Structure formats: C-alpha cells, structure tokens
XYZ file of C-alpha atoms in Angstrom:
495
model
C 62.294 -86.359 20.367
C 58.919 -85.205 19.997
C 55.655 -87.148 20.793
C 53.644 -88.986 17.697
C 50.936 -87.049 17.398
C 48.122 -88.796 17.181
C 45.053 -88.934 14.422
C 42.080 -86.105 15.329
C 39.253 -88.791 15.838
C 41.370 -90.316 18.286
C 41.853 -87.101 20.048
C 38.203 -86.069 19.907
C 37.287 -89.622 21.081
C 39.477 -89.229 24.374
C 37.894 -85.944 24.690
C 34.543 -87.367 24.999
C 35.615 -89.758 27.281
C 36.905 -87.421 29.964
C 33.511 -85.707 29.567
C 31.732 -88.920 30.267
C 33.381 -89.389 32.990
C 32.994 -85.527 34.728
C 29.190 -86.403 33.807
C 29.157 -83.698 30.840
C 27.084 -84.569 27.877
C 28.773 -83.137 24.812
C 24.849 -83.907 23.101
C 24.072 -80.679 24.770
C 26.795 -78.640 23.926
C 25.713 -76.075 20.708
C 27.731 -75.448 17.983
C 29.828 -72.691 18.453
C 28.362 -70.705 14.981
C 24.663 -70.813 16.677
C 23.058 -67.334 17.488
C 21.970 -68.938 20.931
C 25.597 -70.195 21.430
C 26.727 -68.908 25.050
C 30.258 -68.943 24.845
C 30.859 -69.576 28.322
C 29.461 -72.903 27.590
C 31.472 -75.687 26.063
C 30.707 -75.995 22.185
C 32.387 -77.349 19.170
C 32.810 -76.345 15.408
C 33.801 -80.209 14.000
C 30.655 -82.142 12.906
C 32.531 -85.592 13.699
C 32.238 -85.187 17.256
C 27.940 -85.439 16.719
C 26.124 -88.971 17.329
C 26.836 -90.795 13.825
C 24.259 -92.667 12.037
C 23.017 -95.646 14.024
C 23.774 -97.732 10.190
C 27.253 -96.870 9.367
C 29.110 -99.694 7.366
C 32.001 -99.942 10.045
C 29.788 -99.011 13.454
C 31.189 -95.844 14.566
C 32.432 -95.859 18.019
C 29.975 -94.057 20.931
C 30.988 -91.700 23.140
C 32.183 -94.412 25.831
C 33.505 -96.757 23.058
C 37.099 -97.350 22.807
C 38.842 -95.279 20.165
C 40.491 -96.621 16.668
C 43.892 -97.680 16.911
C 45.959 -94.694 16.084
C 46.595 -94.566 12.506
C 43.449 -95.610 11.563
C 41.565 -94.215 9.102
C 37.739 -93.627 9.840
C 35.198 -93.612 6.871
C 32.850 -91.812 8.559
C 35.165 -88.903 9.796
C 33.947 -85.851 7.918
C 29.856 -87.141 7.491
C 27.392 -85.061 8.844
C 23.680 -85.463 9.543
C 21.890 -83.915 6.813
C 18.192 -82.348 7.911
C 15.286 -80.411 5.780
C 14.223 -77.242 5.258
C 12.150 -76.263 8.773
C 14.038 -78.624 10.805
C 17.248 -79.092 12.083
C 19.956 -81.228 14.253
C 19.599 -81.876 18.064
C 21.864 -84.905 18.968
C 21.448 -87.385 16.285
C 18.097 -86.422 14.529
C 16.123 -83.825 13.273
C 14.052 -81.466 15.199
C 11.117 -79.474 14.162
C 12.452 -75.353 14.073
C 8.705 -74.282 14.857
C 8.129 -76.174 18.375
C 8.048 -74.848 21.461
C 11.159 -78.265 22.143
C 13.304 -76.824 19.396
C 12.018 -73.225 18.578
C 14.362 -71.789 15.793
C 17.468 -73.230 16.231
C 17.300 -74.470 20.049
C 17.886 -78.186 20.890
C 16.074 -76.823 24.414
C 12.485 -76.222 25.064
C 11.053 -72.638 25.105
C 10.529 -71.549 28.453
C 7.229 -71.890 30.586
C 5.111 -69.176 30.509
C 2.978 -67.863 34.162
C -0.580 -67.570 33.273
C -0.077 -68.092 29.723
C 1.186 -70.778 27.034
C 4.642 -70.400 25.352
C 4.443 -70.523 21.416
C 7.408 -70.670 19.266
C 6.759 -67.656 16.313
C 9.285 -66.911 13.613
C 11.591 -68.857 15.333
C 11.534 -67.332 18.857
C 10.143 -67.929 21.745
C 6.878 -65.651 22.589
C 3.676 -66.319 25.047
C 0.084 -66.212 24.516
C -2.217 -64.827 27.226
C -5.846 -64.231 27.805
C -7.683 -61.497 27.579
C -6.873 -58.527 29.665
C -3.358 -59.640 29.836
C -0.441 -59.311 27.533
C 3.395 -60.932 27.635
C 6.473 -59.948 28.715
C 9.256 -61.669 27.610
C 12.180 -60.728 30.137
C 9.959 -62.307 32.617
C 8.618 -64.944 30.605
C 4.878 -64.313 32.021
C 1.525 -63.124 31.200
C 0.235 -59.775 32.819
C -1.560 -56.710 33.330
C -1.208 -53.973 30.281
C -0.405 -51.254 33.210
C 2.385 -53.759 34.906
C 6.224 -53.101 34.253
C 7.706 -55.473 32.353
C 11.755 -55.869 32.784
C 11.935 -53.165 35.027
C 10.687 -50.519 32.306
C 7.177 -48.895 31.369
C 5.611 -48.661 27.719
C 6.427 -44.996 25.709
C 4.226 -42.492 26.610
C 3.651 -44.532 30.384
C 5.170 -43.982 33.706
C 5.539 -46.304 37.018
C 3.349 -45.733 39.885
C 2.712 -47.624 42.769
C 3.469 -51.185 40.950
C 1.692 -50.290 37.172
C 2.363 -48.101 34.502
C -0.155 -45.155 33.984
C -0.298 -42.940 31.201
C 1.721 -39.460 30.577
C -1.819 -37.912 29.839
C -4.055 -39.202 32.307
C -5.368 -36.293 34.499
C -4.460 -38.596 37.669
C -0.395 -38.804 36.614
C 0.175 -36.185 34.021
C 3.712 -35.719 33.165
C 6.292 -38.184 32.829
C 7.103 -38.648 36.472
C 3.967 -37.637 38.767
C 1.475 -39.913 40.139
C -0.537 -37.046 41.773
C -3.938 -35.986 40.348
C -4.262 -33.016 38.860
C -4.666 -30.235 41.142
C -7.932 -28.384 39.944
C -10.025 -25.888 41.705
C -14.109 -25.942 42.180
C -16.071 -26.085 38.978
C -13.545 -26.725 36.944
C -12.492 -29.468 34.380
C -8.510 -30.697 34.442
C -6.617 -31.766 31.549
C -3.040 -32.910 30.344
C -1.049 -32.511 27.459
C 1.558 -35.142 28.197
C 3.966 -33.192 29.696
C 1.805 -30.635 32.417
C -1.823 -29.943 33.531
C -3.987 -27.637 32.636
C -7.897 -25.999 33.761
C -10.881 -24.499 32.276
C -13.549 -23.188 34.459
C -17.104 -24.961 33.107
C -19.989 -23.063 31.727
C -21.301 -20.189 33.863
C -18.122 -19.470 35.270
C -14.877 -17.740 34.485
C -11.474 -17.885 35.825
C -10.518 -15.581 38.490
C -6.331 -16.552 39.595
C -6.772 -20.106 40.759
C -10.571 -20.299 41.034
C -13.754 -20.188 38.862
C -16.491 -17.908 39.911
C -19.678 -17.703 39.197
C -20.339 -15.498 35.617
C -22.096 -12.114 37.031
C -19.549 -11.992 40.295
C -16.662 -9.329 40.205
C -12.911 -11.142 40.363
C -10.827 -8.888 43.293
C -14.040 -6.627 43.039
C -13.362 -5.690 39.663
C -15.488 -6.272 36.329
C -14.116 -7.038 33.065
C -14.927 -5.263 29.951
C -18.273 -3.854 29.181
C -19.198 -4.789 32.386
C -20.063 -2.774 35.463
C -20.423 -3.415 39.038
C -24.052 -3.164 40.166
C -25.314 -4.329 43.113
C -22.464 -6.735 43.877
C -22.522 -8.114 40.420
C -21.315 -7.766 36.885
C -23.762 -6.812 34.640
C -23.042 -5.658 31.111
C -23.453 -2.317 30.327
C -26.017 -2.580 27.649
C -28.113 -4.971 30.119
C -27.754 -2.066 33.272
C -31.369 -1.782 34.673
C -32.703 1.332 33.915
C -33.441 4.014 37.347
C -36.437 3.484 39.317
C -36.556 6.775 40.470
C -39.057 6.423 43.404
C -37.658 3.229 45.168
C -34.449 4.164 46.925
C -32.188 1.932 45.217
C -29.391 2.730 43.333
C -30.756 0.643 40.079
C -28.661 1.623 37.382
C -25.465 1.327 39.593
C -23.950 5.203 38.683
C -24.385 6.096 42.398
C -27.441 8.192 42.503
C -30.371 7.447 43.871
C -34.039 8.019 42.892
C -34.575 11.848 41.699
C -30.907 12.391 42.747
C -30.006 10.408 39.821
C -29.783 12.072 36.333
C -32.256 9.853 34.191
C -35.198 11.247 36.778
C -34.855 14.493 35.793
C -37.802 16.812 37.213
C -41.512 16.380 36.453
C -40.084 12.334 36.608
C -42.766 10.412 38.546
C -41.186 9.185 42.245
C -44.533 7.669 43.948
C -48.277 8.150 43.930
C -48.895 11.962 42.727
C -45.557 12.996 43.924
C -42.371 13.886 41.132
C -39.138 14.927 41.039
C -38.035 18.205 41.669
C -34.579 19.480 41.892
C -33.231 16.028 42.907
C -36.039 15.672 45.794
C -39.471 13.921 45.125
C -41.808 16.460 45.387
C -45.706 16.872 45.484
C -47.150 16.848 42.095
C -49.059 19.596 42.120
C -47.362 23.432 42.908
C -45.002 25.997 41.741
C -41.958 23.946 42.068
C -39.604 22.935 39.310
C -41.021 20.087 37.356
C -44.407 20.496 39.505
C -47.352 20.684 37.567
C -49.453 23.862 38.300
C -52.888 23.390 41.014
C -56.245 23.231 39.324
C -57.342 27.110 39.220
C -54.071 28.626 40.314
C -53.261 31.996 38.380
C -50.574 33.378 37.622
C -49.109 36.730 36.075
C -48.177 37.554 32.401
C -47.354 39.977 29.603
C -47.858 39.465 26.227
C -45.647 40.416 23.572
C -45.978 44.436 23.853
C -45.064 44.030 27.794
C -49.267 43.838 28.002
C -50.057 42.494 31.835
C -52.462 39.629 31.752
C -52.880 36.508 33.567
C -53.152 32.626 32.735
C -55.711 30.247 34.715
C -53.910 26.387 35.583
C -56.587 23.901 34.156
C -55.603 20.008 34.056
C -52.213 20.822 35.504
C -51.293 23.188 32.955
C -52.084 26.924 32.875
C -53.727 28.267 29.563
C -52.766 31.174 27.453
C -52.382 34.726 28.969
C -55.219 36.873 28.531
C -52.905 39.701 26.889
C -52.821 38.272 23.654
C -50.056 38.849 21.468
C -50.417 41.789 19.014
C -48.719 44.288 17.191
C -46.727 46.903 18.756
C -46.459 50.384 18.219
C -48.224 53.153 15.862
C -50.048 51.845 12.895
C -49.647 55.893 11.433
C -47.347 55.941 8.594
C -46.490 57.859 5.887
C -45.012 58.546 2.656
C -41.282 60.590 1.296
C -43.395 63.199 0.795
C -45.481 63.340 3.728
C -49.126 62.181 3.061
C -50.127 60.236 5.863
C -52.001 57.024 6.304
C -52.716 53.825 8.823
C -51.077 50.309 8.963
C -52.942 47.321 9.185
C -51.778 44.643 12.227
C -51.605 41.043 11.007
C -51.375 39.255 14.081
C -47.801 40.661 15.804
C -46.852 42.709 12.367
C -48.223 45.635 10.546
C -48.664 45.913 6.877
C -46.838 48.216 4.746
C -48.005 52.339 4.545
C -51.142 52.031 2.246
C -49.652 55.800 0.802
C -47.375 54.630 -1.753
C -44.095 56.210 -2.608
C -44.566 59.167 -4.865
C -41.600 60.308 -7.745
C -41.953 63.843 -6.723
C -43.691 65.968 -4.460
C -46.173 69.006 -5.135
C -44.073 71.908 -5.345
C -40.838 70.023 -6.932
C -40.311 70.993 -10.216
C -37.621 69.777 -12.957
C -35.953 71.208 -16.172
C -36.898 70.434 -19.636
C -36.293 71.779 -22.916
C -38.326 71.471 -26.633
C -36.774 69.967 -30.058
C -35.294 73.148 -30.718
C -33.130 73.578 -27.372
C -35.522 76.095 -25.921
C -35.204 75.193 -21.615
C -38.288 75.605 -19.795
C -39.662 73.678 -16.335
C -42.294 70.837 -15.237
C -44.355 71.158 -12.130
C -44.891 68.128 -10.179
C -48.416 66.544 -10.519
C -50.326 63.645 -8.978
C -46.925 62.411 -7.539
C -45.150 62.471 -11.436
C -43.468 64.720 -14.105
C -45.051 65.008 -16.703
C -42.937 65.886 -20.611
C -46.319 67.215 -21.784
C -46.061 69.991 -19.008
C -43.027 71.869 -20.215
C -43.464 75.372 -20.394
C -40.985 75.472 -23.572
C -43.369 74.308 -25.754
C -43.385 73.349 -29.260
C -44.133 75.027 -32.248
C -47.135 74.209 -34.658
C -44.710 73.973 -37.314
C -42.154 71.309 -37.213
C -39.844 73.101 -39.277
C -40.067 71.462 -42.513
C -38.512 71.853 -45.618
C -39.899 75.820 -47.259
C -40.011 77.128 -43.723
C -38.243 80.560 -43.277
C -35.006 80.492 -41.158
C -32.003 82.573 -40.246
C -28.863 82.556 -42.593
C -26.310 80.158 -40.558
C -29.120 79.049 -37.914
C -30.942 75.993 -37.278
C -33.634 77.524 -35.421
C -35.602 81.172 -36.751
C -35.767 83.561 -34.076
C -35.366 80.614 -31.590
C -38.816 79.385 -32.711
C -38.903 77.293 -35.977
C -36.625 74.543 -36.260
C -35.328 72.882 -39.108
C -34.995 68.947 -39.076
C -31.964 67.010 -39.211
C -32.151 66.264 -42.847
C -32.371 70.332 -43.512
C -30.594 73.142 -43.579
C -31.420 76.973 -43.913
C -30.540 78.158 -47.358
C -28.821 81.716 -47.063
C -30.242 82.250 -51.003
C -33.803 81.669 -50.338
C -33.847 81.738 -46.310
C -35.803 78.663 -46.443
C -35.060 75.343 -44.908
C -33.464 73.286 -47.483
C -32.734 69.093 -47.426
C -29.169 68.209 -47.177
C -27.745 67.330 -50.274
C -26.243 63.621 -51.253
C -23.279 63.510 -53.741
C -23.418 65.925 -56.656
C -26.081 68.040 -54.975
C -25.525 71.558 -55.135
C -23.804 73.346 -52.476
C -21.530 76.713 -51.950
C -18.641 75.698 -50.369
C -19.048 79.290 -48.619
C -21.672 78.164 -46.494
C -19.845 74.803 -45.499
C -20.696 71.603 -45.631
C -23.828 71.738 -43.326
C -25.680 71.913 -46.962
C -24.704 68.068 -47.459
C -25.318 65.242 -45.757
C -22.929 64.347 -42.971
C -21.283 61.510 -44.587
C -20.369 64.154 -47.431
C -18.137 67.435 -47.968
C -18.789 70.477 -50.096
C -16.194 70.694 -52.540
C -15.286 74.216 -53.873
C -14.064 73.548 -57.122
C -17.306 72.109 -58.563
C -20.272 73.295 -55.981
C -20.983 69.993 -55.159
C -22.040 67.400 -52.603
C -18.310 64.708 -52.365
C -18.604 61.140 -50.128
C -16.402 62.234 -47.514
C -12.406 60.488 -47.593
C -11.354 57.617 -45.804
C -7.879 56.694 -44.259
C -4.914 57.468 -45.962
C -6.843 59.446 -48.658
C -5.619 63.355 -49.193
C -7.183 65.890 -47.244
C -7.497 69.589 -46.484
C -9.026 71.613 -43.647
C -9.801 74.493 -45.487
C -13.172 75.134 -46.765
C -14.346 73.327 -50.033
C -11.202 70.911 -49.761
C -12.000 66.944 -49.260
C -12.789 65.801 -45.550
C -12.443 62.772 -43.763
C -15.242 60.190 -43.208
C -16.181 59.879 -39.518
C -13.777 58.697 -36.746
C -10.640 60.212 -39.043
C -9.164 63.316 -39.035
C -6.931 64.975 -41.453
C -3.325 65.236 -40.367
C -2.134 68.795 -41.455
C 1.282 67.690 -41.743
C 0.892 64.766 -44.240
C -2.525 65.582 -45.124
C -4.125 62.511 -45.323
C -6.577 61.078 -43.444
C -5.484 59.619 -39.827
C-alpha cells in the first residue's frame, strides 16, 4: 500500500534541512526564471521556499526549524515578498537593481575591476577607467586602447606583438602584417587598409622600385618630350641651343660645333674665325662662308657676258665694274623698212621710234566712184587715201533733168542717176521714182517706182507692192510681192 504522501511545505522544509546540513545555503540559490540563472547551479521556481517575513501571525519556521506536523495547513504558504519598482529580492529584503551589490537582477556584487572602478549601468555590470585607458569586460579590467581584449582586436585593428595596431597604419598595413611598409629613397608610403602603396616626393619620379631625381634618364631612357643631353633629361623645348665654337655637343643631336647643322657657314666659332663646311675656319678668305680680305679682287661679267672686276671692302666685295646694260643692237626698223635706233633703259631697249605704217610706198589698192567706175590708190605718207582714186567723180551728181541712157543708170559710164531716179526712155532724162499712182509704163518695169511699189499695166500706175498670201503674177505690169516674198507660180500668191 502506497506511502502518505506528505504536504509540499513539509517536503520543502526537509529539503532545506539536508542543505543545512551539506553547508548549502538555499539564500544563494537564484530563481530558476533569472537571466543570470546558471543552471548547473541549484535554483528553485516556488516562492515559499524564500526567508518569510520576520512578523508573520503564526512565526514561520527557518530553515533549521522543525517542520509542521503533516497535515497542517500553513497560512503563509503561497506569500511572497513584494519589492518596488528599481529594486528587487535578495534573501529576505529588497535590494537596490542599480548597485554595483545587486546590479540588475544579481543578489551578488559586480565584479572588481584592475585599474578601474566597477559601475553597475542599465543593469549590467561595466568599469570606469582613467584616461588613456578603456574597459574590457571579458577580463573585467582597465587597459590600453591598442591591448586585446578577450583574445580579439577592435574592427579595422590587428594583433602585434601584445597590442592591436591599425589596418592602415603604414607600420602594419593589411589585416595581418606587422612589418613597415617597404618604401624606397625619397619616397612617401601609404595604406589603404588592405596593401601599401608609394609616391616618389617632389623632384623625383618613379623609375621600377626607386625614385630618381627629375632631369635623370630611368634605364637610360627619357620620357616624353624629353631628350637625353648630357646625361640628363631635358625637355625638348628647354634643349640649349649649339655653341658652335666650344666643342661640346650642346644641343644633344650629336654634332659638334660647325659640324652641327644650326652653325651653318659664315656661323662665328672663336675670335675672327667661322664656320666653313663643318670646320671653323679663318674669317677672312675665299672659303665658303668666309668673308672676302680687305682689297682682294676678283673677276666678273655683267649681264651681256661684259668682263669686269669687283674690289672686297669691309669684308664684302662691291659691284662689278661691267655694269649691267642692254644687250644687243639698238637698230630697228619698221614692216616696211625705214630704219631707226632704240633707246636702252637700264638692261632693256625701248620700242622702234619708226612706227608701223598701213602701207608702203609703192603698194597700191583698188577703188571705185558712186557710179561703179574701178580705178586705184597709191600709197602715201604710210596711208590710202579715198580722195586719191583715179576713178574720179563727176561734177554732176546726176540729178534729176540730167541726160541718161534708155535702161541705164549711168550715161556713157559717166553721169549717174541717184537712187531715188531713174532714166526716162521718153525724155532721156533722169526721172524720180514714182510713189503710188505715179505714172509709169509697165514696158519699162517697175524701176520707174519706188521699190516698195510695182508698175501695174492695166492703169500706168505706181501699186504698194502685195504681201503674203495676196495674188500675184511675174509677168510684167502684174502685182508683185513686198520684200522678203516671192510669188509662187503655181498658186500665185505671195510665199
């Protein structure tokens, strides 16, 4: 038959017993729902096994008093110490939550702090240290910034040698080195965190894993718009110009004095001495770029091949004494033969003072008078002239009343009518052409009236001549076309 069981403060009070007597405080055991609770300590969730009030009506038993009979009821079973806001229970009272004793929800003290005082803040335990110094919790001490704390280094910091240095220091760049920065001669090292870098300072420049001097070649070569003179660089718009009487190679292109293209000859090389040819040469003599000895002569022709000579006075020798002139004859003449004499201006003659003539003496030309009679013109003075014709004109014009021929414009090849006229086979006199309704005889055609008319035989008389389309006849005394038209036999009209 099973064993009464017996009332739970009866069974805690036994409990407490046995841990008086293994010397085990239950006081110090925390409740099992504490954040600090370390479960491999002994704890407990009841509140009737903490220290009861000191005041209870029916004395509650201690920890070493005997316990209630069994069956007894306990008025205080289930009553728990009751503390404020900021505080809370350690044993049996109320501890402050904000001191270093009972920091946050510890019954025990906050640890002791090397070189430094331990504070309780926000309910944990934290240090304060002097200046220079800062805490580390894990080992509950104040020290150096650059010391490990807990076996680790800040972010951005590495271990060396005890302390942390930084990733970017020049001395431990990188997150593992503790080796300065290797960095040649005249050069400044820096870090990025993670490697190290060089710049050469200022008047030098990096050549591989050095910094030279600005101005020296780097494996004997020069950079851009630089050359190599004399050992150095030297940009190429700052290359000293040729001396060309000092033998150096100035200018760096590998000549030397007059050798060297900018001392061409005549080029001063040293006291009365020049360049000649690419040697430095006396100043004064026949050589190229020499300048000529005071009095020396020498041989010349002047423009027509002349001989003359020229005198050297101040190092130059003056004009030749063959002057320039002009070559040749001056004697010219004209087409038709008359002769004359060029002036020279300078090196050129003039033109032929005998002018061109429009004929010659002896040339003669065809002419002919108003009445068609042919005759000739001698040349004179160089022209033809009309007055010379030897068909010359008659004293009478020809004017209306003069005699004529029947059928002729001219009588006996002498007398000629005028345009306006016509010889009148009645009277054998010139006659004026007729205008329209002038008499005429159709016989005689239509010379009688005026060119723009026609004769027309059926009345005698002077007719406007037809225009196009108009009826027309060939035959004498029939009507005629106006000028520019001509009758068309087979339609007879005017085309």
């Amino acid at each position: 038959m099973p064993s009464p069981r017996l009332p739970q403060r009866v069974s805690l009070f036994l409990l407490m017993a046995g841990l008086a007597a293994c010397n085990l405080d239950l006081r110090d055991a925390p409740l099992c729902s504490r954040p600090d609770a370390d479960p491999t300590k002994i704890c407990s969730e009841q509140p009737s096994i903490a220290p009861m009030r000191a005041d209870a009506a029916d004395g509650p038993p201690s920890p070493m008093s005997p316990p209630p009979a069994v069956g007894e009821p306990d008025a205080n079973n289930d009553v728990a110490l009751a503390c404020q806001a900021g505080s809370h229970r350690c044993s049996d009272k109320c501890v402050d939550s904000a001191s270093v004793e009972h920091c946050g929800a510890s019954c025990s003290p906050c640890p002791m702090v090397l070189d430094g005082t331990a504070v309780c803040t926000s309910g944990a335990c934290e240090g304060r240290c002097p200046d220079g110094k800062v805490f580390c919790k894990s080992q509950s001490a104040c020290q150096a910034p650059t010391a490990p704390c807990g076996g680790g280094c800040p972010a951005g910091t590495h271990e060396c040698s005890g302390s942390c240095v930084s990733n970017s220091d020049i001395n431990s760049c990188g997150p593992t080195s503790c080796s300065a920065c290797p960095t040649p001669a005249n050069a400044d090292a820096s870090c990025d965190g993670r490697a190290c870098a060089w710049s050469c300072r200022a008047g030098f420049q990096a050549c591989g894993m050095a910094c030279l001097a600005l101005g020296i070649p780097c494996e004997g070569k020069c950079g851009a718009g630089e050359t190599l003179c004399a050992g150095r660089c030297v940009a190429n718009t700052q290359v000293p110009v040729e001396n060309c009487g000092n033998g150096v190679d100035d200018d760096c292109d590998g000549a030397i004095d007059c050798a060297d293209s900018n001392c061409g000859n005549g080029t001063a090389c040293g006291q009365e001495r020049i360049c000649g040819s690419g040697q430095c040469i006396a100043e004064c003599g026949n050589g190229p770029g020499q300048k000529c000895c005071e009095g020396a002569q020498t041989g010349c022709a002047n423009n027509c091949g002349t001989m003359g000579t020229r005198t050297c006075r101040g190092g130059t020798f003056g004009a030749c004494s063959a002057a320039d002139t002009c070559c040749g004859d001056p004697a010219c003449s004209n087409n038709c033969g008359e002769k004359g004499s060029r002036t020279c201006n300078g090196t050129t003659f003039g033109a032929c003072p005998v002018p061109r003539r429009a004929c010659c003496p002896g040339d003669t030309q065809t002419c002919s008078n108003t009445c068609g009679m042919t005759g000739s013109i001698a040349c004179r003075g160089g022209a033809f002239n009309k007055a010379d014709c030897t068909a010359k004109e008659s004293a009478c014009a020809g004017g209306e009343g003069q005699a004529c021929r029947p059928g002729k414009s001219c009588d006996n090849g002498l007398f000629c009518c005028p345009d306006s006229g016509i010889c009148g086979a009645e009277v054998n006199r010139c006659l004026r052409r007729r205008d329209t309704g002038g008499q005429c005889n159709y016989a005689d055609g239509d010379g009688q009236c005026l060119p723009t008319h026609y004769c027309d035989g059926d009345h005698d008389a002077c007719q406007p001549r037809v225009g196009r389309g108009a009826t027309c006849f060939n035959s004498p005394g029939s009507p005629k076309c106006a000028s520019g038209l001509s009758c068309n036999e087979v339609t007879s009209t005017c085309q």
